[in-house]
Coordinates of C-alpha atoms in Angstrom, one line a residue:
M1 CA -6.3 -263.2 -32.6
L2 CA -6.3 -262.9 -28.8
D3 CA -7.4 -266.0 -27.1
K4 CA -9.3 -265.2 -23.9
S5 CA -8.5 -268.5 -22.5
S6 CA -4.8 -267.4 -22.2
Q7 CA -5.7 -264.5 -20.0
V8 CA -5.1 -266.0 -16.5
V9 CA -4.4 -263.8 -13.5
P10 CA -2.4 -265.6 -10.8
A11 CA -4.6 -266.1 -7.8
L12 CA -1.8 -265.7 -5.2
V13 CA 0.6 -263.2 -6.7
P14 CA -1.1 -260.8 -9.0
Y15 CA 1.7 -258.3 -8.7
A16 CA 4.6 -260.8 -8.9
H17 CA 7.1 -259.7 -11.5
D18 CA 10.8 -260.6 -12.2
V19 CA 11.9 -258.3 -9.3
A20 CA 13.4 -259.6 -6.2
A21 CA 11.4 -259.1 -3.1
P22 CA 12.8 -256.6 -0.5
P23 CA 14.2 -257.7 2.9
L24 CA 11.6 -258.7 5.4
C25 CA 12.0 -255.6 7.7
L26 CA 13.6 -253.1 5.3
P27 CA 13.6 -249.6 6.9
A28 CA 11.8 -246.9 5.0
T29 CA 14.9 -244.8 4.6
S30 CA 16.9 -247.5 2.8
A31 CA 14.2 -249.0 0.6
P32 CA 15.7 -250.0 -2.8
E33 CA 14.4 -248.2 -5.9
Q34 CA 12.0 -250.4 -7.8
P35 CA 9.3 -249.6 -10.5
H36 CA 5.8 -249.5 -9.1
P37 CA 2.6 -250.9 -10.5
V38 CA 0.2 -248.5 -12.1
D39 CA -1.8 -246.4 -9.6
T40 CA 0.4 -247.4 -6.6
E41 CA 3.2 -245.9 -4.6
P42 CA 5.2 -247.0 -1.6
A43 CA 2.5 -248.1 0.9
I44 CA 2.5 -249.1 4.5
I45 CA 1.7 -252.7 5.0
E46 CA -1.6 -252.8 6.8
L47 CA -3.5 -255.9 7.9
P48 CA -6.9 -254.8 9.2
F49 CA -8.5 -257.8 7.5
V50 CA -6.0 -260.6 8.3
D51 CA -8.7 -262.4 10.3
A52 CA -10.9 -262.5 7.2
I53 CA -8.6 -264.9 5.3
E54 CA -9.4 -268.5 5.5
E55 CA -6.5 -270.9 6.1
T56 CA -7.9 -273.5 3.6
P57 CA -7.0 -274.3 0.0
L58 CA -9.0 -272.5 -2.7
K59 CA -11.0 -274.3 -5.3
T60 CA -10.3 -272.5 -8.6
E61 CA -11.7 -272.7 -12.1
R62 CA -9.1 -271.9 -14.7
P63 CA -9.6 -271.0 -18.4
G64 CA -8.8 -274.0 -20.6
D65 CA -9.5 -276.5 -17.8
T66 CA -12.2 -278.8 -19.2
S67 CA -12.9 -280.2 -15.7
R68 CA -14.2 -276.7 -14.9
T69 CA -12.9 -277.0 -11.3
S70 CA -9.6 -278.2 -9.8
I71 CA -8.0 -278.2 -6.3
W72 CA -4.7 -276.5 -5.6
S73 CA -1.8 -278.9 -5.3
P74 CA -0.3 -279.5 -1.8
L75 CA 2.6 -277.3 -2.8
S76 CA 0.3 -274.4 -3.7
T77 CA -1.5 -274.8 -0.4
L78 CA 1.9 -274.7 1.4
V79 CA 2.8 -271.5 -0.5
F80 CA -0.5 -269.9 0.5
A81 CA 0.0 -270.8 4.2
S82 CA 3.6 -269.6 4.1
A83 CA 2.5 -266.3 2.6
H84 CA -0.1 -265.9 5.3
L85 CA 2.5 -266.5 8.0
L86 CA 4.9 -264.1 6.3
Q87 CA 2.2 -261.5 6.2
L88 CA 1.8 -261.8 10.0
A89 CA 5.5 -261.4 10.4
L90 CA 5.5 -258.3 8.3
H91 CA 2.9 -256.8 10.5
R92 CA 5.6 -256.6 13.2
C93 CA 8.0 -254.8 11.0
A94 CA 8.4 -251.0 10.9
G95 CA 8.8 -249.0 7.8
L96 CA 7.8 -249.2 4.2
I97 CA 8.2 -252.0 1.7
E98 CA 8.8 -250.6 -1.8
S99 CA 8.7 -253.2 -4.5
T100 CA 6.5 -254.7 -7.2
G101 CA 7.4 -258.2 -6.1
R102 CA 4.5 -258.4 -3.6
L103 CA 3.1 -261.7 -2.4
F104 CA 0.3 -260.1 -0.3
P105 CA -2.4 -257.5 -0.7
V106 CA -1.7 -254.0 0.4
V107 CA -3.8 -250.9 0.9
P108 CA -3.2 -248.4 -2.0
A109 CA -1.8 -245.1 -0.8
S110 CA -4.9 -243.2 -2.0
L111 CA -6.9 -245.2 0.6
R112 CA -4.4 -245.4 3.4
D113 CA -5.9 -244.8 6.8
K114 CA -9.2 -243.9 5.2
R115 CA -11.2 -245.8 7.7
T116 CA -9.6 -243.8 10.6
R117 CA -10.1 -240.4 9.0
P118 CA -13.1 -238.3 9.9
R119 CA -15.9 -238.2 7.4
P120 CA -15.5 -235.3 5.0
V121 CA -17.7 -232.2 5.4
A122 CA -20.7 -232.3 3.1
A123 CA -20.4 -230.2 -0.1
N124 CA -22.9 -227.9 -1.6
I125 CA -24.3 -228.7 -5.1
P126 CA -24.9 -225.5 -7.1
N127 CA -28.6 -224.9 -8.0
Y128 CA -27.8 -224.6 -11.6
V129 CA -26.6 -228.2 -11.7
L130 CA -30.0 -229.4 -10.7
E131 CA -31.8 -226.9 -13.0
H132 CA -30.1 -228.4 -16.0
A133 CA -30.1 -232.1 -14.9
P134 CA -30.7 -234.5 -17.8
L135 CA -33.9 -236.4 -18.5
V136 CA -33.5 -239.9 -19.9
H137 CA -35.8 -241.7 -22.3
L138 CA -35.4 -245.4 -21.7
H139 CA -36.4 -247.7 -24.6
S140 CA -40.0 -248.8 -24.7
Q141 CA -39.0 -252.5 -25.2
E142 CA -36.1 -252.4 -22.7
E143 CA -35.6 -255.7 -20.8
F144 CA -32.9 -254.6 -18.3
W145 CA -33.9 -251.4 -16.5
P146 CA -31.9 -249.2 -14.0
C147 CA -30.7 -251.0 -10.9
D148 CA -29.8 -250.1 -7.4
I149 CA -26.1 -250.6 -6.8
A150 CA -26.8 -251.7 -3.2
S151 CA -29.1 -254.4 -4.3
H152 CA -26.7 -255.5 -7.0
L153 CA -24.1 -256.3 -4.3
R154 CA -26.4 -258.9 -2.7
H155 CA -26.3 -261.0 -5.9
V156 CA -22.5 -261.1 -6.6
T157 CA -19.4 -262.6 -5.0
P158 CA -16.0 -260.9 -5.1
S159 CA -13.7 -263.2 -7.1
L160 CA -10.1 -263.4 -8.3
N161 CA -9.3 -265.6 -11.3
Y162 CA -12.9 -267.1 -11.3
T163 CA -12.3 -268.0 -7.6
A164 CA -14.3 -266.5 -4.7
L165 CA -12.1 -264.6 -2.3
P166 CA -11.6 -266.5 1.0
T167 CA -13.0 -263.9 3.4
K168 CA -15.3 -264.1 6.4
I169 CA -17.2 -261.0 5.3
E170 CA -20.6 -262.4 4.4
H171 CA -22.3 -259.2 3.1
W172 CA -20.5 -256.7 0.9
N173 CA -22.2 -253.4 0.8
L174 CA -21.7 -249.7 -0.1
T175 CA -19.8 -249.0 3.1
N176 CA -17.2 -251.8 2.9
L177 CA -16.7 -252.5 -0.8
D178 CA -13.4 -250.5 -0.7
R179 CA -11.9 -253.3 1.5
L180 CA -11.6 -255.4 -1.6
N181 CA -8.7 -253.1 -2.6
T182 CA -6.6 -254.9 0.1
W183 CA -6.3 -257.6 -2.5
A184 CA -3.6 -256.4 -5.0
G185 CA -5.2 -253.0 -5.0
G186 CA -8.5 -254.4 -6.1
H187 CA -7.5 -254.2 -9.8
F188 CA -8.1 -257.9 -10.6
I189 CA -11.3 -258.3 -8.4
Y190 CA -14.6 -259.1 -10.2
L191 CA -18.0 -259.0 -8.7
Q192 CA -19.1 -262.4 -10.1
S193 CA -22.8 -263.2 -10.3
K194 CA -24.0 -265.9 -7.9
D195 CA -26.4 -267.1 -10.6
D196 CA -25.9 -268.3 -14.1
V197 CA -26.8 -265.2 -16.0
E198 CA -28.0 -267.3 -19.0
T199 CA -31.0 -268.2 -16.9
R200 CA -31.8 -264.5 -16.6
P201 CA -32.4 -264.3 -12.9
D202 CA -35.0 -261.6 -12.0
W203 CA -32.5 -259.3 -10.2
L204 CA -30.8 -258.6 -13.5
S205 CA -34.0 -257.1 -15.1
G206 CA -34.6 -254.2 -12.6
R207 CA -38.2 -254.2 -13.8
Q208 CA -39.3 -253.0 -10.3
N209 CA -37.3 -249.8 -11.1
I210 CA -39.2 -248.7 -14.3
P211 CA -39.7 -245.0 -13.8
S212 CA -43.2 -243.9 -12.7
A213 CA -44.7 -240.5 -12.3
L214 CA -44.2 -238.9 -8.8
H215 CA -46.7 -236.3 -7.7
E216 CA -45.7 -233.5 -5.4
G217 CA -47.4 -234.9 -2.3
R218 CA -45.4 -238.1 -2.6
A219 CA -42.3 -236.1 -3.4
S220 CA -42.7 -234.0 -0.2
S221 CA -43.2 -237.1 1.9
Q222 CA -40.1 -238.7 0.3
R223 CA -38.0 -235.7 1.0
R224 CA -38.9 -235.7 4.7
S225 CA -38.0 -239.4 4.9
N226 CA -34.7 -238.9 3.2
T227 CA -33.6 -236.2 5.7
R228 CA -33.5 -238.9 8.3
S229 CA -31.8 -241.7 6.5
Q230 CA -29.0 -242.6 4.0
A231 CA -31.6 -242.6 1.2
P232 CA -30.6 -240.7 -1.9
L233 CA -32.1 -237.5 -3.1
G234 CA -35.8 -237.9 -3.5
A235 CA -37.0 -234.4 -4.5
A236 CA -38.5 -233.4 -7.8
R237 CA -37.3 -230.1 -9.2
S238 CA -38.7 -227.9 -11.9
A239 CA -36.7 -226.2 -14.5
S240 CA -36.5 -223.2 -12.2
G241 CA -34.8 -225.3 -9.6
Q242 CA -37.8 -225.2 -7.2
L243 CA -39.4 -228.4 -6.0
G244 CA -42.2 -229.3 -8.3
H245 CA -43.3 -231.4 -11.3
S246 CA -41.1 -232.4 -14.2
Q247 CA -42.1 -231.0 -17.6
P248 CA -43.5 -233.3 -20.2
G249 CA -43.5 -232.4 -23.9
P250 CA -46.6 -232.3 -26.1
D251 CA -46.1 -235.9 -27.5
Q252 CA -45.4 -237.5 -24.1
K253 CA -48.1 -239.5 -22.4
H254 CA -46.9 -238.9 -18.9
Q255 CA -44.6 -236.9 -16.7
A256 CA -41.0 -237.7 -16.2
G257 CA -40.9 -240.5 -13.6
R258 CA -38.9 -241.5 -10.6
S259 CA -37.0 -244.8 -10.5
A260 CA -36.5 -246.7 -7.3
A261 CA -32.9 -247.2 -8.5
P262 CA -30.8 -244.2 -7.4
A263 CA -28.7 -242.4 -10.0
V264 CA -25.3 -241.0 -8.9
L265 CA -24.4 -237.4 -9.3
V266 CA -20.7 -236.4 -9.1
V267 CA -19.9 -232.7 -9.4
V268 CA -16.3 -231.7 -10.1
E269 CA -15.0 -228.1 -10.0
K270 CA -12.2 -227.3 -12.3
E271 CA -10.2 -224.3 -13.5
F272 CA -11.5 -221.3 -15.6
G273 CA -14.9 -221.4 -14.0
I274 CA -15.7 -225.0 -15.3
V275 CA -17.9 -227.3 -13.3
D276 CA -18.6 -230.8 -14.6
A277 CA -21.8 -232.6 -13.5
F278 CA -21.5 -236.3 -14.1
W279 CA -24.8 -238.2 -14.0
F280 CA -24.1 -241.9 -13.7
F281 CA -26.7 -244.6 -14.3
F282 CA -26.2 -248.3 -13.3
Y283 CA -27.8 -251.4 -14.7
S284 CA -27.1 -255.0 -13.5
Y285 CA -27.0 -256.3 -17.0
N286 CA -25.9 -255.2 -20.5
L287 CA -27.6 -257.1 -23.3
G288 CA -25.3 -256.8 -26.4
N289 CA -26.6 -256.3 -29.9
E290 CA -27.0 -259.0 -32.6
V291 CA -25.3 -259.5 -35.9
F292 CA -26.9 -262.1 -38.1
S293 CA -28.8 -263.5 -35.1
T294 CA -25.5 -263.8 -33.1
R295 CA -25.2 -261.6 -30.0
F296 CA -22.0 -259.9 -28.9
G297 CA -21.0 -257.9 -25.9
N298 CA -23.1 -259.1 -23.0
H299 CA -21.8 -258.3 -19.6
V300 CA -22.9 -258.2 -15.9
G301 CA -22.9 -254.7 -14.5
D302 CA -23.2 -251.6 -16.7
W303 CA -22.2 -248.0 -15.9
E304 CA -23.3 -245.2 -18.3
H305 CA -23.1 -241.5 -17.9
V306 CA -24.1 -238.1 -19.2
L307 CA -21.8 -235.1 -18.5
V308 CA -23.2 -231.6 -18.4
R309 CA -20.4 -229.1 -18.5
F310 CA -20.9 -225.6 -17.1
Q311 CA -18.7 -222.5 -17.4
N312 CA -19.3 -219.5 -15.2
E313 CA -22.5 -221.2 -14.1
R314 CA -23.9 -221.6 -17.6
P315 CA -24.3 -224.9 -19.4
N316 CA -22.3 -225.0 -22.6
A317 CA -21.7 -228.7 -23.6
L318 CA -22.7 -232.3 -22.9
F319 CA -21.1 -235.7 -23.3
F320 CA -23.0 -238.9 -23.9
S321 CA -21.2 -242.1 -23.1
E322 CA -21.5 -244.8 -25.8
H323 CA -19.7 -248.1 -25.2
F324 CA -15.9 -247.3 -25.2
F325 CA -16.4 -243.8 -26.6
G326 CA -19.2 -241.2 -26.9
E327 CA -20.3 -238.0 -28.5
A328 CA -20.2 -234.4 -27.4
Y329 CA -22.7 -231.6 -28.2
S330 CA -23.1 -228.0 -27.5
F331 CA -25.8 -227.4 -25.0
D332 CA -27.9 -225.5 -27.5
A333 CA -27.8 -228.4 -29.9
V334 CA -29.7 -231.0 -27.9
E335 CA -33.4 -231.5 -27.3
K336 CA -34.7 -230.0 -24.0
I337 CA -37.7 -229.9 -21.8
G338 CA -37.7 -226.5 -20.2
S339 CA -34.0 -226.0 -19.4
R340 CA -33.2 -229.7 -19.0
P341 CA -31.5 -231.7 -21.8
V342 CA -33.1 -234.8 -23.0
T343 CA -31.1 -238.0 -23.7
Y344 CA -32.0 -241.4 -25.0
S345 CA -30.8 -244.8 -23.6
A346 CA -30.3 -247.5 -26.2
R347 CA -32.2 -250.8 -25.8
G348 CA -30.1 -253.4 -24.0
T349 CA -26.8 -251.7 -24.1
H350 CA -28.0 -248.4 -22.5
A351 CA -25.5 -246.4 -24.5
M352 CA -26.6 -242.7 -24.4
Y353 CA -27.6 -240.7 -27.5
G354 CA -29.1 -237.3 -28.3
A355 CA -31.8 -238.5 -30.6
V356 CA -34.3 -241.2 -31.5
G357 CA -33.3 -243.8 -34.1
S358 CA -30.6 -246.3 -35.1
H359 CA -27.0 -245.6 -34.2
D360 CA -24.2 -247.7 -35.9
Y361 CA -21.0 -248.5 -34.0
I362 CA -17.9 -250.7 -34.2
L363 CA -18.8 -252.6 -37.4
P364 CA -19.5 -251.0 -40.7
F365 CA -22.6 -251.0 -42.8
G366 CA -24.9 -250.8 -39.8
L367 CA -24.2 -254.4 -38.8
L368 CA -23.9 -253.5 -35.2
K369 CA -26.2 -250.7 -34.1
D370 CA -28.0 -249.3 -31.1
V371 CA -31.7 -248.3 -31.2
T372 CA -33.4 -245.6 -29.2
D373 CA -37.0 -244.4 -28.9
K374 CA -39.3 -242.3 -26.7
G375 CA -39.9 -244.9 -24.0
P376 CA -40.5 -244.1 -20.3
L377 CA -39.1 -240.8 -19.4
W378 CA -36.8 -241.0 -16.3
D379 CA -35.9 -238.0 -14.1
P380 CA -32.7 -239.1 -12.3
S381 CA -32.8 -236.0 -10.0
L382 CA -35.8 -237.5 -8.3
N383 CA -33.7 -240.2 -6.7
A384 CA -29.9 -239.9 -6.6
Y385 CA -26.8 -240.1 -4.4
T386 CA -25.1 -236.7 -4.8
Y387 CA -21.4 -236.0 -4.3
A388 CA -18.6 -233.6 -5.0
F389 CA -15.2 -235.0 -6.1
D390 CA -11.8 -233.3 -5.7
T391 CA -9.5 -234.5 -8.5
E392 CA -6.4 -233.2 -6.7
T393 CA -6.9 -235.1 -3.5
G394 CA -9.0 -237.9 -4.9
T395 CA -11.6 -237.3 -2.2
L396 CA -15.3 -237.9 -2.7
R397 CA -17.7 -235.9 -0.4
P398 CA -21.4 -236.4 0.0
S399 CA -23.4 -233.3 -0.7
T400 CA -25.7 -231.5 1.7
L401 CA -28.6 -232.9 -0.3
T402 CA -27.6 -236.5 0.7
P403 CA -25.1 -235.9 3.6
D404 CA -25.2 -239.5 4.7
A405 CA -24.7 -241.1 1.3
P406 CA -22.0 -243.8 1.5
T407 CA -18.7 -243.1 -0.2
E408 CA -16.6 -246.2 0.3
W409 CA -18.0 -248.0 -2.7
F410 CA -16.7 -245.3 -5.0
D411 CA -13.1 -246.4 -4.2
F412 CA -13.5 -250.0 -5.3
A413 CA -10.9 -250.5 -8.0
G414 CA -12.3 -253.7 -9.5
R415 CA -15.0 -254.6 -11.9
W416 CA -18.7 -254.4 -11.2
G417 CA -19.5 -257.7 -13.0
D418 CA -18.2 -261.0 -14.2
K419 CA -14.9 -261.6 -15.7
S420 CA -15.2 -262.6 -19.4
Y421 CA -15.9 -266.3 -19.5
P422 CA -13.2 -268.6 -20.9
L423 CA -13.8 -270.1 -24.3
N424 CA -14.3 -273.6 -22.8
D425 CA -17.3 -272.2 -21.0
S426 CA -20.5 -273.2 -22.8
R427 CA -21.8 -269.6 -22.5
Q428 CA -18.9 -268.1 -24.4
Y429 CA -17.9 -267.8 -28.0
E430 CA -15.7 -265.6 -30.2
I431 CA -16.0 -264.5 -33.8
A432 CA -13.6 -262.2 -35.5
G433 CA -12.4 -260.8 -32.1
Q434 CA -15.9 -260.1 -30.8
Y435 CA -17.0 -262.0 -27.7
H436 CA -20.4 -263.1 -26.5
Y437 CA -19.5 -262.1 -22.9
V438 CA -17.0 -259.5 -22.0
D439 CA -15.7 -258.1 -18.7
G440 CA -17.9 -256.1 -16.4
P441 CA -17.1 -252.4 -16.1
L442 CA -15.1 -250.2 -13.8
G443 CA -16.9 -247.8 -11.6
P444 CA -17.4 -244.0 -11.8
R445 CA -14.1 -243.2 -10.2
F446 CA -12.4 -244.5 -13.4
K447 CA -14.4 -242.6 -15.9
D448 CA -11.9 -239.8 -16.4
L449 CA -13.5 -237.4 -14.0
G450 CA -10.6 -235.0 -14.3
R451 CA -10.8 -234.8 -18.1
G452 CA -9.8 -231.5 -19.6
T453 CA -12.1 -231.6 -22.7
V454 CA -15.7 -232.6 -22.3
C455 CA -15.0 -235.9 -24.1
Q456 CA -13.9 -239.1 -22.5
G457 CA -10.5 -240.6 -23.5
K458 CA -7.6 -239.3 -25.5
Q459 CA -9.2 -239.1 -28.9
A460 CA -9.9 -235.7 -30.6
C461 CA -12.9 -234.1 -29.0
V462 CA -15.4 -232.6 -31.5
I463 CA -18.3 -230.7 -30.0
K464 CA -21.2 -231.0 -32.4
S465 CA -23.5 -228.0 -32.9
L466 CA -26.3 -230.0 -34.6
L467 CA -27.9 -233.4 -33.8
E468 CA -28.2 -236.0 -36.6
T469 CA -31.9 -235.1 -36.9
D470 CA -34.0 -232.6 -38.8
T471 CA -35.0 -230.4 -35.9
V472 CA -34.1 -229.8 -32.3
R473 CA -37.2 -229.4 -30.2
I474 CA -37.4 -227.4 -27.0
W475 CA -40.6 -227.9 -25.0
P476 CA -41.7 -225.1 -22.7
D477 CA -41.9 -225.3 -18.9
V478 CA -45.0 -226.8 -17.4
D479 CA -47.3 -224.7 -15.1
D480 CA -47.9 -226.0 -11.5
D481 CA -51.3 -227.4 -12.7
G482 CA -49.4 -229.5 -15.4
D483 CA -50.7 -227.4 -18.3
Q484 CA -48.2 -226.2 -21.0
D485 CA -47.5 -222.6 -21.5
E486 CA -48.9 -221.0 -24.6
G487 CA -46.7 -220.5 -27.6
C488 CA -45.3 -224.1 -27.8
Q489 CA -43.4 -224.7 -31.0
S490 CA -40.5 -226.6 -32.4
C491 CA -37.3 -224.7 -32.9

């Protein structure tokens, strides 16, 4: 059994291995061959944020330490100060340092000189992507609704090994979050909640973001406002791709609504005429499910997504993210409103499904299950940051729909929530390998955007042609006056 209390990441040397460090000013042409950490390559030492490092010892909370806090020893403080001075010396050295024995943060090669490069030219999002944008039924008894990623950052502190990073940057936001990658590539950085999440602070709930119907007059006003700001896309589109109303089904009490929390659309062009449209949804809190009145799998920060795959401009498959896995369906198999697929977000966990009901996962006999229903209908296309992503260059470009949308946050390589609490923390417990609190998630960049099959991960990809339900209903489009076309029927 894995004991979480043993998983300690060194605060000073997260990349320190049994490899000798290179000479101080090793020329790039004579660098020794050493294995590299995952996702890194020989990188120029850059210190754009040296002045952000405090020259004071850190207070750190280590798993297994019953005192909950401790002060670094004088020797550790000396090591930290020496590393800082050594870093300043390295700044005067020319060439590359190629080694895994790093004592200081470096900028990953993928982000090198990013802040000095011109902003990428805005990309065009094909109309058919918006014509087939998904609609999402949130659960009627949901407690934790969609959240704004910008607002989320105001309530968290970047931390390493349960210790706040010693920086002078007071406000982390969507335009500077990538700077956290200067700390060991960002891989061990967690956006730790400033509040005790057990007290359920209001910002976790996102209740102000419950979708509400948006009429055309308000949509037009919102569109005009968005053209002058960094606001995400705020235009309602009908199934024909024109600006207009969303289309409700006959058993829906209201139109699809707009949430104040922006969704994120990332469009990826691939070979053989394939275009993948990833719709990402963020929540500040994931409430795990219960087994025998015991809850497992809570975490701060929650990224879910629906992938709509197109080939030769026609939709042919979808993928719904569900925890560490998901399900794929042919486009014809799923429920639709007009030409737009309908998905269902599970209560608390926000896992995505294609139908209403109970959905077992992980544990057998239905002990652990998600539940979906026809709660508020959310139209993510009414409010979204829209981008195009190039998998070959790793470049994210805002689209012409939201040309000023920030891109820096996308490169943050750390976790969007708390690190799993140690077992000596009163909030944590573990039963049969399942934990009450688990790590927060990685961001959209790390959701296998370059996947070949429509499924996420390396498991066999099965595209189902039928939902686990008796019928697949397709509701007709809605006329401009909101009335349904004649001939409505289930099919």
